[in-house]
Coordinates of C-alpha atoms and ligand atoms in Angstrom, one line a residue:
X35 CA 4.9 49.7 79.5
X36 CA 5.0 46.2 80.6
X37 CA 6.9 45.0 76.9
X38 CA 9.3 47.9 77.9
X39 CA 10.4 46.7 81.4
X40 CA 10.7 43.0 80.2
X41 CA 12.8 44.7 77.0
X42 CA 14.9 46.8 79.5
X43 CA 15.5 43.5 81.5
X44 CA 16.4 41.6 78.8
X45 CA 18.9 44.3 77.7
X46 CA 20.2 43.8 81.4
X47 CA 20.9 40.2 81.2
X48 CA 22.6 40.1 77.9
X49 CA 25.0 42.7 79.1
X50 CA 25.6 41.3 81.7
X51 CA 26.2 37.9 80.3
X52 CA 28.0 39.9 77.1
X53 CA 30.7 41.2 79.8
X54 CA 30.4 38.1 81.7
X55 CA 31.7 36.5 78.1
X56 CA 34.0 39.6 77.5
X57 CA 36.0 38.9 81.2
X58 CA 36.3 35.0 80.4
X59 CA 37.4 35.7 76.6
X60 CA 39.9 38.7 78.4
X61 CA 41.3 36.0 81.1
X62 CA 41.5 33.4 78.5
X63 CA 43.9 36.0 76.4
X64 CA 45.6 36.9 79.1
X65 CA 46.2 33.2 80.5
X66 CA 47.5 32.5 76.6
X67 CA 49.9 35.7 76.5
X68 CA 51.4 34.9 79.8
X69 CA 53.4 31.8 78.2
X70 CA 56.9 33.0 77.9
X71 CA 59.5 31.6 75.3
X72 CA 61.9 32.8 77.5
X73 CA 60.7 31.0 80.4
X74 CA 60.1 28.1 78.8
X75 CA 63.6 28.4 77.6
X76 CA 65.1 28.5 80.9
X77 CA 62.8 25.5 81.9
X78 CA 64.8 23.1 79.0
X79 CA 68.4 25.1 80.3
X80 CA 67.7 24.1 84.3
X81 CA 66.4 20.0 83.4
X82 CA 69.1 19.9 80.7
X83 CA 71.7 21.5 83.1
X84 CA 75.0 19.3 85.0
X85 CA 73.6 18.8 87.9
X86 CA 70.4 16.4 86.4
X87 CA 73.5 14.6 84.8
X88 CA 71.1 13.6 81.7
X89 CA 68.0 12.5 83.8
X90 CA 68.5 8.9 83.8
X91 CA 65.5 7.2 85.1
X92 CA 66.2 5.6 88.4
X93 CA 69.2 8.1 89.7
X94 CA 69.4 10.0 92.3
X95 CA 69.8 12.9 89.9
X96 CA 66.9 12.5 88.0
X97 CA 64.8 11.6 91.3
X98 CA 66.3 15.8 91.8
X99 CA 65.0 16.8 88.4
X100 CA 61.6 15.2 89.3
X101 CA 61.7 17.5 92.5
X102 CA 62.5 20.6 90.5
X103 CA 59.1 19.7 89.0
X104 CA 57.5 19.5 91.5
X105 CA 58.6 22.5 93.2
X106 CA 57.2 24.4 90.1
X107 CA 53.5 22.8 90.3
X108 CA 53.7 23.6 93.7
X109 CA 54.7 27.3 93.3
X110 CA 52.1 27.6 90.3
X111 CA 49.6 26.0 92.6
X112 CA 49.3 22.3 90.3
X113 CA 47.8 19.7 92.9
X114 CA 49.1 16.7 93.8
X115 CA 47.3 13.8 91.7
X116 CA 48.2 10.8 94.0
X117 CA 46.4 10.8 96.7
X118 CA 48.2 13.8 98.4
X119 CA 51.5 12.7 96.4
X120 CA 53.0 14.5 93.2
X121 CA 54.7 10.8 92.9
X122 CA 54.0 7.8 91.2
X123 CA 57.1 5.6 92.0
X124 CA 58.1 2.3 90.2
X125 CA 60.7 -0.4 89.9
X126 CA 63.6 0.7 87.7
X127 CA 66.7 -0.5 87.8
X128 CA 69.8 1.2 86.0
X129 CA 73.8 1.1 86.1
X130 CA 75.8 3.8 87.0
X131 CA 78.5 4.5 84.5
X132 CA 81.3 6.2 85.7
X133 CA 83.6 7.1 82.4
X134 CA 83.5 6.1 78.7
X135 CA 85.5 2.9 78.9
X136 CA 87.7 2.0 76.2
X137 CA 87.4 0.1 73.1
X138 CA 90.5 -1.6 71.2
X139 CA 90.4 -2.9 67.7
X140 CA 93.4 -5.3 66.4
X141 CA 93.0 -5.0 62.8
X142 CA 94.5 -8.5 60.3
X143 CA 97.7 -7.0 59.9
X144 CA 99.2 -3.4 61.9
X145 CA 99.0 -1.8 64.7
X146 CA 95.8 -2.2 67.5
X147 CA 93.8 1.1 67.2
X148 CA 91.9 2.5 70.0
X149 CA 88.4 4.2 69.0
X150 CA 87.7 7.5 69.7
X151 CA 84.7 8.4 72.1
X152 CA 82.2 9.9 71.3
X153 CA 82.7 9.7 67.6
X154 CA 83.8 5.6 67.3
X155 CA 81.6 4.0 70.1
X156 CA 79.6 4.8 73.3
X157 CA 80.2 2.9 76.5
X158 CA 77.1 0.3 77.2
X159 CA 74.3 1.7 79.3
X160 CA 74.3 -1.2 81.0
X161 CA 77.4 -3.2 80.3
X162 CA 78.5 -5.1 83.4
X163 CA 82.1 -3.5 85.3
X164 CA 85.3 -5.1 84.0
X165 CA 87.4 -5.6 80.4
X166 CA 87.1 -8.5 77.8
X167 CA 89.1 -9.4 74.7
X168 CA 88.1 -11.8 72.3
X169 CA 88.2 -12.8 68.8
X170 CA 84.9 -11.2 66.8
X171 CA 82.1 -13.2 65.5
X172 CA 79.2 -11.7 63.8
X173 CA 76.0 -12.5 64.5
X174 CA 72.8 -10.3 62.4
X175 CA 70.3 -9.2 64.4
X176 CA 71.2 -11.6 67.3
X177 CA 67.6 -13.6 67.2
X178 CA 67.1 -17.8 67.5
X179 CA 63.4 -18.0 66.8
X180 CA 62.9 -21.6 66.2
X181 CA 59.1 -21.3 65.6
X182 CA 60.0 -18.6 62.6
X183 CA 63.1 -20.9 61.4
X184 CA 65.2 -18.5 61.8
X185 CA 68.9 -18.6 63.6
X186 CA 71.2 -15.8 63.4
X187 CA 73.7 -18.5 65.6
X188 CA 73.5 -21.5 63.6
X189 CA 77.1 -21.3 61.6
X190 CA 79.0 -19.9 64.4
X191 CA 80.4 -20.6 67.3
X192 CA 80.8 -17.7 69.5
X193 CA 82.0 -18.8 73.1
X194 CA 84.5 -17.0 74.4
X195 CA 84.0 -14.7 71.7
X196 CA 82.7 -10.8 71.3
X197 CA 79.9 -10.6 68.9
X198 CA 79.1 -7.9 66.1
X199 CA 75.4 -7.3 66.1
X200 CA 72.8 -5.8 64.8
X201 CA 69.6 -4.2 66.4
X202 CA 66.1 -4.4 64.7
X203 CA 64.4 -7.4 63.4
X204 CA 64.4 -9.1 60.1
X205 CA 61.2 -7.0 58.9
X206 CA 61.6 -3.2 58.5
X207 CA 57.6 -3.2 57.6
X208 CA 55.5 -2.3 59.2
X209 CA 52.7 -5.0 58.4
X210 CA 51.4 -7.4 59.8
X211 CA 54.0 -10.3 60.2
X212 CA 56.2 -8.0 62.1
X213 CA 54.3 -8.8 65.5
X214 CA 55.5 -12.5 65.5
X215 CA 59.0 -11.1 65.8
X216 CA 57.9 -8.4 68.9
X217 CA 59.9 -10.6 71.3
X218 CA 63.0 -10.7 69.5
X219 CA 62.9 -6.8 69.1
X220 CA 64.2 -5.9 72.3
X221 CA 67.8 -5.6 73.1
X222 CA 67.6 -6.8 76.2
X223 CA 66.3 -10.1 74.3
X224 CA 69.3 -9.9 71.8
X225 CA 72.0 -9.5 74.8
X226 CA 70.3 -12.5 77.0
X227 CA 70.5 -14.5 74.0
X228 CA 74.4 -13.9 73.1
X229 CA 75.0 -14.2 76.9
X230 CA 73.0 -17.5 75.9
X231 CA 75.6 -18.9 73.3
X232 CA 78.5 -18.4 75.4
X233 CA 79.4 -15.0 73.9
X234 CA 82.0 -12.6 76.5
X235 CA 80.9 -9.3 75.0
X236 CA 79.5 -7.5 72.2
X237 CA 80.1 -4.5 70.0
X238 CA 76.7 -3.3 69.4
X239 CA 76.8 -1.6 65.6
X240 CA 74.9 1.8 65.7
X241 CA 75.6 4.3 67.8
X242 CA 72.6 4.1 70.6
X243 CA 72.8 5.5 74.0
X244 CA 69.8 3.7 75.4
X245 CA 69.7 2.1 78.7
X246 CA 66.5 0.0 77.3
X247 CA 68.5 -3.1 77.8
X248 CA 69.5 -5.3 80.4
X249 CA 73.0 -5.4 83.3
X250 CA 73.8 -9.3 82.6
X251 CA 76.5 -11.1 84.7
X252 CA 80.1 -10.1 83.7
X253 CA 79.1 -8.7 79.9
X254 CA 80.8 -6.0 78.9
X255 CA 80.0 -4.4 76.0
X256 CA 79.8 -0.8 73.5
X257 CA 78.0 0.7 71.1
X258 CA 80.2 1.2 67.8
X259 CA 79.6 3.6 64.4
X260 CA 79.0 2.0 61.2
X261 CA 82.0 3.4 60.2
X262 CA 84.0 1.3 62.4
X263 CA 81.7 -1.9 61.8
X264 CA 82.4 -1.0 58.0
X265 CA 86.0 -1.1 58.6
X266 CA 86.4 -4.1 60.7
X267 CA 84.8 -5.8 57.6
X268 CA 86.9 -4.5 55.2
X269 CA 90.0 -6.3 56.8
X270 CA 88.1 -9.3 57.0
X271 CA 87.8 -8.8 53.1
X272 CA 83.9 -8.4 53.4
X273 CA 82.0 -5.7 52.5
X274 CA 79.5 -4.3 55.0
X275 CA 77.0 -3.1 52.8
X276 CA 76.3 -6.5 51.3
X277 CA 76.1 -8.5 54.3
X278 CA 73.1 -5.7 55.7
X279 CA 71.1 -6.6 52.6
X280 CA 71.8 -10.5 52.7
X281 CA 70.3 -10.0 56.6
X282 CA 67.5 -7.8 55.3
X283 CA 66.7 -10.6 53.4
X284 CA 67.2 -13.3 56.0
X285 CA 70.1 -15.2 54.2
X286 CA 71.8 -15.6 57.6
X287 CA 74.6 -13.7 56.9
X288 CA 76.6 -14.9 60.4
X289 CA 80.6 -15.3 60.1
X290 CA 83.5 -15.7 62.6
X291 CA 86.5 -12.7 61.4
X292 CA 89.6 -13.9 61.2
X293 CA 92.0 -15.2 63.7
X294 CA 93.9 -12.1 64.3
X295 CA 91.0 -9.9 64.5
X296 CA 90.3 -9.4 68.2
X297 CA 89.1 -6.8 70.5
X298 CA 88.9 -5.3 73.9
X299 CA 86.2 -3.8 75.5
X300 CA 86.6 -2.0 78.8
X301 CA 83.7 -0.6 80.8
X302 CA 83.7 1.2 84.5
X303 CA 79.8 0.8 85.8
X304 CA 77.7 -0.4 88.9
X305 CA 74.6 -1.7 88.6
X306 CA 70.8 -0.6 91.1
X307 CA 69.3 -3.4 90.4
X308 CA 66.7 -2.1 93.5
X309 CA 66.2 0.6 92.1
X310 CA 62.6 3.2 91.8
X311 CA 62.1 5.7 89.6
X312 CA 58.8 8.1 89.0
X313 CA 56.3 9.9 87.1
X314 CA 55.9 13.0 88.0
X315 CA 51.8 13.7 88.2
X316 CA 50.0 17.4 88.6
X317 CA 46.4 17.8 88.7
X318 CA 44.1 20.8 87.8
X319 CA 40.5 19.7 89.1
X320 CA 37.5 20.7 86.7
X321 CA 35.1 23.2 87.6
X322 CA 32.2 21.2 86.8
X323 CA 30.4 18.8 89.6
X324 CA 29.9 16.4 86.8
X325 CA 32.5 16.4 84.4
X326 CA 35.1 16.8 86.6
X327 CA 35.3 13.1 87.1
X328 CA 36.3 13.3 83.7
X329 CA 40.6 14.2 82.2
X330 CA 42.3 15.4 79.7
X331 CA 46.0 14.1 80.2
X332 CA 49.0 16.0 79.3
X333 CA 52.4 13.9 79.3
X334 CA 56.0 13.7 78.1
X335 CA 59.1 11.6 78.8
X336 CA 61.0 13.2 82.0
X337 CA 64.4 10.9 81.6
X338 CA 67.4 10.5 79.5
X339 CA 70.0 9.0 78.6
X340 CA 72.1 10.0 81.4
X341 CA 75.9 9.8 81.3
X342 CA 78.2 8.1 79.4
X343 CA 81.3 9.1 79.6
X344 CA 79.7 12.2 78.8
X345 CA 76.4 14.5 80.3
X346 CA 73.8 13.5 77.2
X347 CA 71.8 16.7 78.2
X348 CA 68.7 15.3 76.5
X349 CA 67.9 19.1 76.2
X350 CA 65.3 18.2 72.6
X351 CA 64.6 15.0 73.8
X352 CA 63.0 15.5 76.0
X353 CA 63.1 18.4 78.4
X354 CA 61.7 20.1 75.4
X355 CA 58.8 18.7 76.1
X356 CA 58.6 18.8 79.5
X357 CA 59.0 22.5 79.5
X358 CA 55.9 22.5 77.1
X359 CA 54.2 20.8 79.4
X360 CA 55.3 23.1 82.4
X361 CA 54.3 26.3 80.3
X362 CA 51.0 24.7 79.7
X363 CA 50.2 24.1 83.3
X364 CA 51.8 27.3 84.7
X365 CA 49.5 29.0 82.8
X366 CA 46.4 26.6 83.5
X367 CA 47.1 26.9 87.4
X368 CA 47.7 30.6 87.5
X369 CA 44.7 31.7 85.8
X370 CA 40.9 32.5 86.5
X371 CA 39.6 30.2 83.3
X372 CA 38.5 26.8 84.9
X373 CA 38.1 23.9 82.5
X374 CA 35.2 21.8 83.1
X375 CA 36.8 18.6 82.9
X376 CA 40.2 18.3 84.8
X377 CA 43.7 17.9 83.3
X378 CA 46.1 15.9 84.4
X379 CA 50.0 16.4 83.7
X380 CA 52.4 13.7 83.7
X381 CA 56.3 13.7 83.5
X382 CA 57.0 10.0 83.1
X383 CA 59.9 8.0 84.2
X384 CA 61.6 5.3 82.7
X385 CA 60.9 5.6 79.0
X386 CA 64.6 5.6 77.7
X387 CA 64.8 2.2 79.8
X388 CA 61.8 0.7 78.1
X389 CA 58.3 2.8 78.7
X390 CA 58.4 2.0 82.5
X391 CA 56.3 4.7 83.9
X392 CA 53.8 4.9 81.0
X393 CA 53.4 1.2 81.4
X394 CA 53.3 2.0 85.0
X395 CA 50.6 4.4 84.7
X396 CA 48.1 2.7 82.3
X397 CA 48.1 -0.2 84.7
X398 CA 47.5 2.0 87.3
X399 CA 45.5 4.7 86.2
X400 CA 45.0 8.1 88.6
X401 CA 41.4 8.0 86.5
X402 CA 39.1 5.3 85.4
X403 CA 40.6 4.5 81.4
X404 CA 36.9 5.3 80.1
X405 CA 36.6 8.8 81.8
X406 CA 40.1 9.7 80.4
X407 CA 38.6 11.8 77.2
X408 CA 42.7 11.8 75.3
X409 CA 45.6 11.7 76.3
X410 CA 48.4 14.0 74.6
X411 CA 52.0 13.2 74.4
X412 CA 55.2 15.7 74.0
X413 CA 58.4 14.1 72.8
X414 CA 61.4 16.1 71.1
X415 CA 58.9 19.3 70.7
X416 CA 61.1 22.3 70.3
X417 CA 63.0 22.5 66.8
X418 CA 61.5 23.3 64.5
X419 CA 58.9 26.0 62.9
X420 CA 55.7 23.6 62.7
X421 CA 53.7 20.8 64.7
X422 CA 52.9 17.3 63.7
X423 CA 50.0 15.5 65.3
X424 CA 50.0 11.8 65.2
X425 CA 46.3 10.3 65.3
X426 CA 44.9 13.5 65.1
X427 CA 43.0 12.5 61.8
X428 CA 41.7 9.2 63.7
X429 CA 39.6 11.8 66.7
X430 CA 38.4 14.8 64.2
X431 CA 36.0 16.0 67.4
X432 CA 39.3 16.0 70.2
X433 CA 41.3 17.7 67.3
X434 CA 39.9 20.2 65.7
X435 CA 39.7 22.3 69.1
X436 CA 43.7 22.1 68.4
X437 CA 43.3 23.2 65.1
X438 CA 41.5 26.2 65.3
X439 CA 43.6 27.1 68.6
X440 CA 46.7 26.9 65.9
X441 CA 44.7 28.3 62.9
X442 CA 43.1 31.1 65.3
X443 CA 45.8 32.5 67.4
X444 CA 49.1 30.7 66.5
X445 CA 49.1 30.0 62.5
X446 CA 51.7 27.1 62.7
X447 CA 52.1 24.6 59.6
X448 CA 50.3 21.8 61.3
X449 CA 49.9 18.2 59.7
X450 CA 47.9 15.2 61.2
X451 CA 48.2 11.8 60.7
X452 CA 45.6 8.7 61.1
X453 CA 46.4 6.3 63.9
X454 CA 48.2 3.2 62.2
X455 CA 48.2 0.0 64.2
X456 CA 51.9 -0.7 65.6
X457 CA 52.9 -4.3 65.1
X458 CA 56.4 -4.2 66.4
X459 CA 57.3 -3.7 69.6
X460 CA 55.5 -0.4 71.3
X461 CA 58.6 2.2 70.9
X462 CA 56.5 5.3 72.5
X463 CA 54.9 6.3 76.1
X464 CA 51.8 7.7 73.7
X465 CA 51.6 3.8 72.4
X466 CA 51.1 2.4 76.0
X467 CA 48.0 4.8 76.3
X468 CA 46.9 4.4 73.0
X469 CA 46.9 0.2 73.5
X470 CA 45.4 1.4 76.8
X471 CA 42.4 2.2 75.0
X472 CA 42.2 6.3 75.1
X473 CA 42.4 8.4 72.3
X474 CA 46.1 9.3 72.1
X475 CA 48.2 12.1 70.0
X476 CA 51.8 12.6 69.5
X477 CA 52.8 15.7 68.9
X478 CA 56.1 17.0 67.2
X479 CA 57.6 19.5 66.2
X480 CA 59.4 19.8 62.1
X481 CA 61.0 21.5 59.8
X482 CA 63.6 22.1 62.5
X483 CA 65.6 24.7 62.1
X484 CA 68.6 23.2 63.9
X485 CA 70.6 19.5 63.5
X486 CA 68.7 16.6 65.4
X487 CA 71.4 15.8 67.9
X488 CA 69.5 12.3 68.9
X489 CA 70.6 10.5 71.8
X490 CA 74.2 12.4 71.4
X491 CA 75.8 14.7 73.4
X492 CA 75.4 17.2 71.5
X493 CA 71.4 18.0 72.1
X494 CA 71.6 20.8 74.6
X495 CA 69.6 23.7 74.8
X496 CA 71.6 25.4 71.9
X497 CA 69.5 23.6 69.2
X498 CA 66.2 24.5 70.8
X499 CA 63.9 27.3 69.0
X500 CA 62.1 28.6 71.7
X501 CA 59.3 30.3 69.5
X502 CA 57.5 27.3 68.8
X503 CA 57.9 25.9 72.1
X504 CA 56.0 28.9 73.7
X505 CA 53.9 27.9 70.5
X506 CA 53.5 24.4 71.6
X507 CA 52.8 25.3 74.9
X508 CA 50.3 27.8 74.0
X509 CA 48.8 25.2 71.1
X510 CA 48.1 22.7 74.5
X511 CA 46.7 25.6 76.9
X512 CA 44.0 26.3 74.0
X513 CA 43.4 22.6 72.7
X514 CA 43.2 21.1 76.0
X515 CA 40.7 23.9 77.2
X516 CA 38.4 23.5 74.5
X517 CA 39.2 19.4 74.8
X518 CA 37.8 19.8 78.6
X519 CA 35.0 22.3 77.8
X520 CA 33.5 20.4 75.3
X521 CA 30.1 19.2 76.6
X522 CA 29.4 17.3 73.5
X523 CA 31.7 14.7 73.7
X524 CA 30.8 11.0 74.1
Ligands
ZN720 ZN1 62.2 10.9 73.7

């Protein structure tokens, strides 16, 4: 009798922790089946719409998209992680620019031609107000390093002159050498140092919209295609190609064009140079007394490009993944499953202009650095059919709890890499919190289905595929749950 009353109890308990299991597993399904495409979808359409005018870090308008966010986390029931505050705000200054400019080209012999925008050049994100003609002096990558013995300037004389130049460094490798020419890699290095030698503007070759540089007195300058740069050294009788690989192999390829070559660069901006910008941070508090002092952080790049000339929607990169990230934590906040540990998500400011709020937050951290257990970063996730994870080889313990969410419920070709050390000059918010010291992945999307429109115009919400954003936003509800339930990690 007695062994069938302890039986009959013990049947009791399991079935009631069975259902208790059954209810979580339910919850967890239905958390995971409540993440929309098409609401993710109309996330990417509203933060790649006119009225964010491209997100540029420091603008009013992208201060507006930053409140869009905010007015979502509040709706879904995200907390403020700051103290009370959904804000982190920082120092970013920016230029306004208020139409693509102009750029003129007086060939050796014929008519001036005037380039065609967008295809020919793109205004400078941060070219200073005003016009400049001048006769043309290329330059290579722009760089006097005196300890490396290396002069890009030393055969030229370029006052008064616009200069041709090159971004990048001498070293494409990525070994170890490369870090001695970190400093020289910026562009805001490269324009300080023409603006050094007397130069009056500068045809950047390479079509980058990025305002990662610097507003500099009265220099005006543009962005140009290889195309044009190819041309403009054909009529100088030299052949473009050739002078690229006498730089790549640091022969100082620096020449003045000819006499009659000239140009004219016109740009209409204002500069901010008072101006904040913000990350964006949410929190969901863990469940657990104990581990709750712990995080998982979720994060992606808020800001764009902005406008030059013309709205670059920045719809892939990146309210792609920023409407990840929002699927994510809508369904986190709106469910009954509590993760033990708590997840913080982060839109961050000020990446296009140099990793300002990732910088800003890993030297100001919301948690202590060694109780943040990873840190995942979204950027350009939403083309394509399957994931990439940087690093995730380096943590098999964080990753495999993404890889079985993926081989488990989603069945996405998904590739890892091991972490590789950067040398050059940090180019991603996920290398700030990897030099940080937490475990950091990057995750992509490939395969993509549509054309990469980067930093272009052209990358609106067209050439999303919404499938494997829901995907991606389903791959981070499951990882990160099983990240911040995991009682046996160190
Ligand atoms: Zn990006």
């Amino acid at each position: 009798m007695k062994h069938k009353v302890g039986l009959l109890i013990l049947i009791i308990i399991f079935s009631f922790f069975n259902s208790l299991a059954q209810d979580e597993n339910a919850e967890l399904l239905r958390g995971f089946h409540s993440i929309s495409s098409h609401e993710i979808l109309d996330f990417a359409k509203e933060l790649s719409s006119e009225k964010y005018k491209g997100r540029l870090s420091g603008s009013p308008e992208y201060l507006q998209a930053a409140e869009w966010c905010v007015s979502k986390f509040e709706e879904w029931g995200v907390q403020p992680a700051n103290n009370g505050s959904y804000f982190q705000y920082f120092p970013n200054e920016y230029s306004n620019v208020f139409s693509e400019g102009s750029v003129t080209y007086s060939p050796e012999t014929g008519q001036e031609i005037s380039l065609n925008f967008p295809e020919d050049y793109y205004p400078g994100s941060n070219s200073a107000s005003g016009s400049v003609s001048g006769n043309l002096v290329y330059v290579g990558h722009g760089i006097t390093a005196p300890e490396l013995g290396y002069d890009d300037y030393k055969n030229v004389d370029v006052e008064g002159k616009i200069v041709l130049m090159e971004s990048g460094i001498p070293y494409s490798k990525n070994d170890t050498t490369l870090s001695k020419w970190t400093p020289y890699a910026y562009h805001r290095y490269k324009f300080r140092n023409a603006v050094k030698h007397g130069a009056a503007g500068l045809l950047y070759i390479g079509k980058i919209a990025n305002p990662n540089t610097v507003n500099l007195d009265g220099f005006v300058y543009a962005h140009i295609s290889e195309e044009i740069a190819d041309r403009i050294f054909a009529d100088a009788g030299k052949d473009y190609k050739t002078v690229r690989k006498e730089l790549s192999e640091q022969k100082i390829p620096s020449f003045e064009f000819t006499e009659n070559q000239t140009a004219t660069i016109t740009a209409e901006t204002l500069y901010f140079p008072n101006a904040r910008s913000c990350n964006v941070v949410g929190l969901i508090e863990g469940s657990d007394p104990e581990f709750k002092n712990e995080v998982v952080i979720v994060g992606g790049h808020l800001d764009g490009q902005g406008y030059l000339g013309e709205i670059f929607p920045g719809a892939l990169d990146n309210a792609s993944g920023v409407s990840d990230i929002l699927g994510a934590a809508k369904a986190f906040a709106t469910s009954e499953i509590k993760p033990k540990r708590s997840i913080l998500f982060i839109l961050l400011g000020g990446e296009e202009c140099g990793l300002y709020g990732s910088k800003f937050y890993t030297e100001n951290p919301l948690f202590p650095t060694d109780k943040t257990v990873m840190m995942i970063n979204l950027d350009m996730v939403g083309n394509g059919t399957g994931f990439f994870v940087s690093n995730g080889k380096s943590y098999p313990e964080l990753f495999q709890h993404f890889e079985s969410a993926n081989n488990n419920y989603l069945h996405r070709e998904m590739a890892a890499s091991e972490q590789r050390k950067n040398y050059g000059r940090p180019r991603s918010d996920a290398s700030l919190f990897e030099n940080a010291g937490i475990p950091t992945f990057s995750l992509w999307t490939r395969n993509s289905v549509h054309p990469v429109y980067y930093h272009d115009p052209r990358d609106t919400p067209e050439v999303l595929t919404p499938e494997i954003m829901e995907d991606a936003a389903k791959l981070l509800y499951l990882g990160i749950l099983g990240v911040a339930n995991d009682e046996g990690l160190n």
